[in-house]
PDB file of C-alpha atoms in Angstrom:
ATOM      1  CA  MET A   1     -20.419 -25.717   7.696  1.00 45.00           C
ATOM      2  CA  GLY A   2     -23.370 -23.519   6.702  1.00 50.00           C
ATOM      3  CA  PHE A   3     -25.514 -24.982   9.490  1.00 41.00           C
ATOM      4  CA  LEU A   4     -22.751 -24.507  12.044  1.00 42.00           C
ATOM      5  CA  SER A   5     -22.246 -20.926  10.935  1.00 45.00           C
ATOM      6  CA  SER A   6     -25.979 -20.232  11.186  1.00 46.00           C
ATOM      7  CA  LEU A   7     -26.109 -21.809  14.640  1.00 41.00           C
ATOM      8  CA  LEU A   8     -23.186 -19.712  15.862  1.00 45.00           C
ATOM      9  CA  ASP A   9     -24.815 -16.565  14.473  1.00 51.00           C
ATOM     10  CA  LEU A  10     -27.991 -17.484  16.354  1.00 46.00           C
ATOM     11  CA  LEU A  11     -26.169 -18.107  19.632  1.00 49.00           C
ATOM     12  CA  PHE A  12     -23.661 -15.284  19.214  1.00 60.00           C
ATOM     13  CA  PRO A  13     -25.157 -12.789  16.741  1.00 81.00           C
ATOM     14  CA  PRO A  14     -22.496 -10.685  14.993  1.00 91.00           C
ATOM     15  CA  LYS A  15     -22.345  -7.091  16.147  1.00 94.00           C
ATOM     16  CA  CYS A  16     -21.183  -3.838  14.597  1.00 96.00           C
ATOM     17  CA  VAL A  17     -17.544  -3.203  15.493  1.00 97.00           C
ATOM     18  CA  PHE A  18     -18.317   0.457  16.119  1.00 98.00           C
ATOM     19  CA  CYS A  19     -21.641   0.758  17.954  1.00 96.00           C
ATOM     20  CA  GLY A  20     -22.147  -2.848  19.079  1.00 94.00           C
ATOM     21  CA  SER A  21     -25.646  -3.240  17.625  1.00 94.00           C
ATOM     22  CA  ILE A  22     -26.640  -6.619  16.178  1.00 93.00           C
ATOM     23  CA  LEU A  23     -25.986  -6.719  12.447  1.00 94.00           C
ATOM     24  CA  ASN A  24     -28.665  -7.326   9.864  1.00 91.00           C
ATOM     25  CA  SER A  25     -28.261  -9.956   7.173  1.00 83.00           C
ATOM     26  CA  GLY A  26     -25.882  -8.582   4.549  1.00 83.00           C
ATOM     27  CA  ASP A  27     -24.080  -6.187   6.908  1.00 90.00           C
ATOM     28  CA  ASP A  28     -20.337  -6.731   6.754  1.00 90.00           C
ATOM     29  CA  GLY A  29     -19.030  -5.913  10.220  1.00 94.00           C
ATOM     30  CA  ILE A  30     -20.567  -2.432  10.245  1.00 97.00           C
ATOM     31  CA  CYS A  31     -24.261  -1.594  10.675  1.00 96.00           C
ATOM     32  CA  GLY A  32     -26.092   0.649   8.239  1.00 94.00           C
ATOM     33  CA  LYS A  33     -26.439   3.441  10.783  1.00 95.00           C
ATOM     34  CA  CYS A  34     -22.676   3.607  11.344  1.00 96.00           C
ATOM     35  CA  ILE A  35     -21.957   3.472   7.620  1.00 94.00           C
ATOM     36  CA  GLU A  36     -23.999   6.669   7.354  1.00 95.00           C
ATOM     37  CA  SER A  37     -22.608   8.421  10.427  1.00 96.00           C
ATOM     38  CA  LEU A  38     -18.959   7.395  10.882  1.00 97.00           C
ATOM     39  CA  PRO A  39     -16.444  10.269  10.858  1.00 97.00           C
ATOM     40  CA  PHE A  40     -14.890   9.473   7.488  1.00 96.00           C
ATOM     41  CA  ALA A  41     -11.786  11.573   6.860  1.00 96.00           C
ATOM     42  CA  ASP A  42     -11.727  14.136   4.077  1.00 91.00           C
ATOM     43  CA  ASN A  43      -9.356  13.190   1.257  1.00 88.00           C
ATOM     44  CA  PHE A  44      -8.603   9.970   3.190  1.00 89.00           C
ATOM     45  CA  GLY A  45      -7.021  12.110   5.899  1.00 85.00           C
ATOM     46  CA  GLN A  46      -3.866  12.438   3.821  1.00 90.00           C
ATOM     47  CA  GLN A  47      -0.973  14.102   5.611  1.00 90.00           C
ATOM     48  CA  SER A  48       2.729  14.354   4.904  1.00 89.00           C
ATOM     49  CA  GLY A  49       5.476  13.477   7.355  1.00 88.00           C
ATOM     50  CA  SER A  50       9.180  13.143   7.991  1.00 89.00           C
ATOM     51  CA  TYR A  51      10.939  10.239   6.242  1.00 94.00           C
ATOM     52  CA  TYR A  52       7.653   8.980   4.764  1.00 96.00           C
ATOM     53  CA  ASP A  53       5.894  10.408   1.709  1.00 96.00           C
ATOM     54  CA  PHE A  54       2.424  10.616   3.235  1.00 96.00           C
ATOM     55  CA  CYS A  55      -0.072   8.791   5.434  1.00 96.00           C
ATOM     56  CA  VAL A  56      -3.714   8.072   4.614  1.00 97.00           C
ATOM     57  CA  SER A  57      -6.578   7.121   6.943  1.00 97.00           C
ATOM     58  CA  PRO A  58     -10.232   6.348   6.224  1.00 97.00           C
ATOM     59  CA  LEU A  59     -11.502   7.638   9.597  1.00 98.00           C
ATOM     60  CA  TYR A  60     -11.019  10.335  12.201  1.00 97.00           C
ATOM     61  CA  PHE A  61     -10.132   9.137  15.700  1.00 97.00           C
ATOM     62  CA  SER A  62     -13.242  10.372  17.498  1.00 96.00           C
ATOM     63  CA  GLY A  63     -16.589   9.217  18.887  1.00 96.00           C
ATOM     64  CA  VAL A  64     -17.482   5.585  18.209  1.00 97.00           C
ATOM     65  CA  VAL A  65     -14.259   5.107  16.251  1.00 98.00           C
ATOM     66  CA  ARG A  66     -12.140   5.982  19.282  1.00 97.00           C
ATOM     67  CA  LYS A  67     -14.209   3.683  21.524  1.00 97.00           C
ATOM     68  CA  SER A  68     -14.026   0.845  19.008  1.00 98.00           C
ATOM     69  CA  ILE A  69     -10.247   1.088  18.624  1.00 97.00           C
ATOM     70  CA  HIS A  70      -9.831   1.177  22.402  1.00 96.00           C
ATOM     71  CA  ARG A  71     -11.801  -2.081  22.632  1.00 97.00           C
ATOM     72  CA  TYR A  72      -9.653  -3.514  19.852  1.00 97.00           C
ATOM     73  CA  LYS A  73      -6.406  -2.600  21.588  1.00 93.00           C
ATOM     74  CA  PHE A  74      -7.231  -3.008  25.266  1.00 92.00           C
ATOM     75  CA  LYS A  75     -10.367  -5.160  25.598  1.00 93.00           C
ATOM     76  CA  ASP A  76      -9.356  -8.239  23.595  1.00 92.00           C
ATOM     77  CA  ALA A  77     -11.529  -7.353  20.583  1.00 95.00           C
ATOM     78  CA  SER A  78      -8.886  -8.627  18.153  1.00 95.00           C
ATOM     79  CA  ALA A  79     -11.566  -9.971  15.777  1.00 95.00           C
ATOM     80  CA  TYR A  80     -12.267  -6.365  14.743  1.00 97.00           C
ATOM     81  CA  ALA A  81      -9.139  -6.550  12.587  1.00 97.00           C
ATOM     82  CA  ALA A  82     -11.030  -8.234   9.717  1.00 97.00           C
ATOM     83  CA  THR A  83     -13.525  -5.360   9.381  1.00 97.00           C
ATOM     84  CA  TYR A  84     -10.866  -2.704   9.945  1.00 98.00           C
ATOM     85  CA  GLY A  85      -8.734  -4.321   7.241  1.00 98.00           C
ATOM     86  CA  LYS A  86     -11.526  -3.941   4.681  1.00 97.00           C
ATOM     87  CA  LEU A  87     -11.857  -0.228   5.462  1.00 97.00           C
ATOM     88  CA  LEU A  88      -8.130   0.369   5.273  1.00 98.00           C
ATOM     89  CA  ALA A  89      -7.711  -1.651   2.073  1.00 98.00           C
ATOM     90  CA  GLU A  90     -10.436   0.409   0.375  1.00 97.00           C
ATOM     91  CA  CYS A  91      -8.664   3.587   1.452  1.00 97.00           C
ATOM     92  CA  ILE A  92      -5.358   2.328   0.038  1.00 97.00           C
ATOM     93  CA  ARG A  93      -6.924   1.186  -3.257  1.00 96.00           C
ATOM     94  CA  HIS A  94      -8.530   4.553  -3.890  1.00 95.00           C
ATOM     95  CA  THR A  95      -5.631   6.811  -2.919  1.00 94.00           C
ATOM     96  CA  PRO A  96      -3.702   8.049  -5.971  1.00 90.00           C
ATOM     97  CA  GLY A  97       0.055   7.721  -5.745  1.00 86.00           C
ATOM     98  CA  ILE A  98       0.330   4.797  -3.324  1.00 93.00           C
ATOM     99  CA  LYS A  99       3.000   2.480  -4.675  1.00 94.00           C
ATOM    100  CA  TYR A 100       4.577  -0.296  -2.629  1.00 97.00           C
ATOM    101  CA  ASP A 101       6.459  -3.569  -2.885  1.00 98.00           C
ATOM    102  CA  ILE A 102       6.146  -4.645   0.757  1.00 98.00           C
ATOM    103  CA  ILE A 103       3.349  -4.306   3.312  1.00 98.00           C
ATOM    104  CA  SER A 104       4.498  -4.109   6.936  1.00 98.00           C
ATOM    105  CA  TRP A 105       3.426  -2.658  10.291  1.00 98.00           C
ATOM    106  CA  VAL A 106       4.526  -0.621  13.313  1.00 97.00           C
ATOM    107  CA  PRO A 107       5.406  -3.302  15.905  1.00 95.00           C
ATOM    108  CA  LEU A 108       4.757  -3.417  19.632  1.00 91.00           C
ATOM    109  CA  SER A 109       7.552  -4.060  22.096  1.00 83.00           C
ATOM    110  CA  SER A 110       7.861  -7.642  23.342  1.00 82.00           C
ATOM    111  CA  LYS A 111       6.781  -6.512  26.804  1.00 83.00           C
ATOM    112  CA  ARG A 112       3.608  -4.809  25.602  1.00 82.00           C
ATOM    113  CA  LYS A 113       2.755  -7.622  23.187  1.00 83.00           C
ATOM    114  CA  SER A 114       3.117 -10.146  25.997  1.00 84.00           C
ATOM    115  CA  SER A 115       0.867  -8.071  28.261  1.00 82.00           C
ATOM    116  CA  ARG A 116      -1.799  -7.485  25.600  1.00 86.00           C
ATOM    117  CA  GLY A 117      -1.611 -10.963  24.075  1.00 90.00           C
ATOM    118  CA  TYR A 118      -1.383  -9.749  20.480  1.00 93.00           C
ATOM    119  CA  ASP A 119       0.026  -6.974  18.317  1.00 95.00           C
ATOM    120  CA  GLN A 120      -2.919  -4.959  17.025  1.00 95.00           C
ATOM    121  CA  ALA A 121      -0.988  -3.345  14.157  1.00 96.00           C
ATOM    122  CA  LEU A 122       0.238  -6.769  12.998  1.00 97.00           C
ATOM    123  CA  LEU A 123      -3.337  -8.123  12.905  1.00 97.00           C
ATOM    124  CA  LEU A 124      -4.505  -5.009  11.052  1.00 98.00           C
ATOM    125  CA  ALA A 125      -1.677  -5.333   8.514  1.00 98.00           C
ATOM    126  CA  LEU A 126      -2.430  -9.027   7.922  1.00 98.00           C
ATOM    127  CA  ALA A 127      -6.142  -8.312   7.401  1.00 98.00           C
ATOM    128  CA  THR A 128      -5.450  -5.349   5.113  1.00 98.00           C
ATOM    129  CA  ALA A 129      -2.929  -7.298   3.041  1.00 98.00           C
ATOM    130  CA  LEU A 130      -5.421 -10.146   2.652  1.00 98.00           C
ATOM    131  CA  GLU A 131      -7.982  -7.710   1.241  1.00 98.00           C
ATOM    132  CA  LEU A 132      -5.316  -6.426  -1.174  1.00 98.00           C
ATOM    133  CA  ASN A 133      -4.453  -9.997  -2.264  1.00 98.00           C
ATOM    134  CA  ASP A 134      -1.019  -9.600  -0.724  1.00 98.00           C
ATOM    135  CA  VAL A 135       0.855 -10.586   2.431  1.00 98.00           C
ATOM    136  CA  ALA A 136       2.323  -8.549   5.277  1.00 98.00           C
ATOM    137  CA  VAL A 137       5.897  -9.171   6.379  1.00 98.00           C
ATOM    138  CA  GLU A 138       7.909  -8.077   9.379  1.00 97.00           C
ATOM    139  CA  THR A 139      10.425  -5.337   8.642  1.00 98.00           C
ATOM    140  CA  LEU A 140      10.865  -3.732  12.074  1.00 96.00           C
ATOM    141  CA  LYS A 141      11.354  -4.684  15.692  1.00 93.00           C
ATOM    142  CA  LYS A 142      10.777  -2.426  18.666  1.00 89.00           C
ATOM    143  CA  THR A 143      14.022  -2.666  20.574  1.00 85.00           C
ATOM    144  CA  HIS A 144      12.824  -1.309  23.896  1.00 69.00           C
ATOM    145  CA  ASP A 145       9.598  -0.433  25.643  1.00 57.00           C
ATOM    146  CA  VAL A 146       8.766   3.256  26.035  1.00 55.00           C
ATOM    147  CA  GLN A 147       6.017   5.297  27.618  1.00 48.00           C
ATOM    148  CA  ALA A 148       2.770   5.099  25.619  1.00 55.00           C
ATOM    149  CA  GLN A 149       2.646   7.912  23.057  1.00 47.00           C
ATOM    150  CA  SER A 150      -0.978   8.623  23.987  1.00 49.00           C
ATOM    151  CA  GLU A 151       0.203   9.672  27.449  1.00 46.00           C
ATOM    152  CA  LEU A 152       2.434  12.409  26.048  1.00 46.00           C
ATOM    153  CA  GLY A 153       1.665  15.883  24.799  1.00 55.00           C
ATOM    154  CA  ASP A 154       3.142  17.622  21.782  1.00 51.00           C
ATOM    155  CA  GLU A 155       5.137  16.279  18.850  1.00 54.00           C
ATOM    156  CA  ALA A 156       8.496  17.149  20.420  1.00 52.00           C
ATOM    157  CA  GLU A 157       7.755  15.020  23.496  1.00 55.00           C
ATOM    158  CA  ARG A 158       6.528  12.124  21.376  1.00 51.00           C
ATOM    159  CA  SER A 159       9.530  12.274  19.055  1.00 52.00           C
ATOM    160  CA  ALA A 160      11.975  12.266  21.958  1.00 54.00           C
ATOM    161  CA  ASN A 161      10.123   9.399  23.629  1.00 54.00           C
ATOM    162  CA  ILE A 162      10.260   7.150  20.566  1.00 62.00           C
ATOM    163  CA  SER A 163      13.746   8.079  19.313  1.00 60.00           C
ATOM    164  CA  GLY A 164      15.860   5.012  18.540  1.00 68.00           C
ATOM    165  CA  ALA A 165      13.108   2.584  19.569  1.00 81.00           C
ATOM    166  CA  TYR A 166      12.904   0.731  16.229  1.00 92.00           C
ATOM    167  CA  ALA A 167      15.397  -1.357  14.291  1.00 92.00           C
ATOM    168  CA  VAL A 168      15.130  -3.038  10.890  1.00 96.00           C
ATOM    169  CA  SER A 169      14.874  -6.805  11.267  1.00 95.00           C
ATOM    170  CA  ASP A 170      16.232  -7.765   7.818  1.00 95.00           C
ATOM    171  CA  PRO A 171      17.913  -4.988   5.773  1.00 96.00           C
ATOM    172  CA  GLU A 172      18.245  -7.207   2.700  1.00 97.00           C
ATOM    173  CA  LEU A 173      14.471  -7.639   2.564  1.00 97.00           C
ATOM    174  CA  ILE A 174      13.785  -3.910   2.222  1.00 97.00           C
ATOM    175  CA  GLU A 175      16.830  -2.719   0.257  1.00 97.00           C
ATOM    176  CA  GLY A 176      15.598  -0.702  -2.716  1.00 97.00           C
ATOM    177  CA  LYS A 177      11.957  -1.534  -1.920  1.00 98.00           C
ATOM    178  CA  ARG A 178       8.915   0.675  -1.457  1.00 98.00           C
ATOM    179  CA  VAL A 179       7.339  -0.048   1.934  1.00 98.00           C
ATOM    180  CA  LEU A 180       3.695   0.430   2.916  1.00 98.00           C
ATOM    181  CA  LEU A 181       3.691   0.792   6.706  1.00 98.00           C
ATOM    182  CA  ILE A 182       0.448   0.185   8.615  1.00 98.00           C
ATOM    183  CA  ASP A 183      -0.633   1.311  12.091  1.00 97.00           C
ATOM    184  CA  ASP A 184      -3.940   1.649  13.914  1.00 97.00           C
ATOM    185  CA  VAL A 185      -3.899   5.365  14.815  1.00 96.00           C
ATOM    186  CA  VAL A 186      -1.778   8.327  13.741  1.00 95.00           C
ATOM    187  CA  THR A 187      -1.771  11.588  15.689  1.00 90.00           C
ATOM    188  CA  THR A 188       1.395  13.684  15.341  1.00 88.00           C
ATOM    189  CA  GLY A 189       3.089  11.124  13.087  1.00 90.00           C
ATOM    190  CA  SER A 190       6.140  10.822  15.351  1.00 90.00           C
ATOM    191  CA  THR A 191       6.002   7.028  15.570  1.00 93.00           C
ATOM    192  CA  LEU A 192       5.582   6.620  11.817  1.00 95.00           C
ATOM    193  CA  ALA A 193       8.457   9.034  11.219  1.00 94.00           C
ATOM    194  CA  GLU A 194      10.777   7.076  13.525  1.00 92.00           C
ATOM    195  CA  CYS A 195       9.869   3.794  11.819  1.00 95.00           C
ATOM    196  CA  ALA A 196      10.234   5.306   8.354  1.00 96.00           C
ATOM    197  CA  LYS A 197      13.609   6.773   9.331  1.00 95.00           C
ATOM    198  CA  ALA A 198      14.887   3.325  10.333  1.00 95.00           C
ATOM    199  CA  LEU A 199      13.618   1.824   7.069  1.00 97.00           C
ATOM    200  CA  ARG A 200      15.077   4.552   4.863  1.00 96.00           C
ATOM    201  CA  LEU A 201      18.467   4.481   6.588  1.00 94.00           C
ATOM    202  CA  ALA A 202      18.545   0.704   6.089  1.00 96.00           C
ATOM    203  CA  GLY A 203      18.015   1.086   2.345  1.00 97.00           C
ATOM    204  CA  ALA A 204      14.273   1.274   1.664  1.00 98.00           C
ATOM    205  CA  ASN A 205      13.547   3.277  -1.468  1.00 98.00           C
ATOM    206  CA  SER A 206      10.446   4.958  -0.024  1.00 97.00           C
ATOM    207  CA  VAL A 207       7.846   4.630   2.727  1.00 97.00           C
ATOM    208  CA  VAL A 208       4.141   5.402   2.580  1.00 97.00           C
ATOM    209  CA  CYS A 209       1.837   4.882   5.543  1.00 97.00           C
ATOM    210  CA  ALA A 210      -1.767   3.956   6.232  1.00 98.00           C
ATOM    211  CA  ALA A 211      -3.560   4.084   9.574  1.00 98.00           C
ATOM    212  CA  LEU A 212      -7.128   3.162  10.362  1.00 98.00           C
ATOM    213  CA  ALA A 213      -7.785   6.525  12.037  1.00 97.00           C
ATOM    214  CA  ARG A 214      -6.086   9.875  12.463  1.00 96.00           C
ATOM    215  CA  GLY A 215      -6.425  12.710  14.902  1.00 92.00           C
ATOM    216  CA  GLU A 216      -8.708  15.497  13.711  1.00 79.00           C
TER     217      GLU A 216
END
């Protein structure tokens, strides 16, 4: 297995998920230059929201982070999830006040998942949970496809666009539980708020959120 791994690394050298440079021995998905220069969020980018207690993020959604996440979501770079999960897990571990019983994610609609081939938030949640020695479970379904939030302007437009788009898949699973909800990017927080609203109305005790990156 070691020989095969070395051969694969020789033929397909691992690259930094952010800048694309070939990694040195000992680098774990991110090159040393990016570790020094990534736009890490102050105070883990903590922000409050409606229906959820707060959301934390290790990074700001700008520069190489934005380009990397776009590759992850739209260019089939699903393998980035493993490295992203380590960053997000570290953020969660070191944020005071995060308490949860269940790890879950903001789901894609069936139409968009079929088009993309995977659900990027699901992969991120699975990778993050693995780093936290836990598992991620489905709590929500997106009941209908809507216009992409990134194509809309202010919070009011985004909230209206996403209203009623999520439903709890198994109310008994979340009743009285504290849910940690994971997504890739948070901007206005409208999507997280809509998901948290569905969870709270179905009986969840509380919702906290974590996203890989947030708007500045």
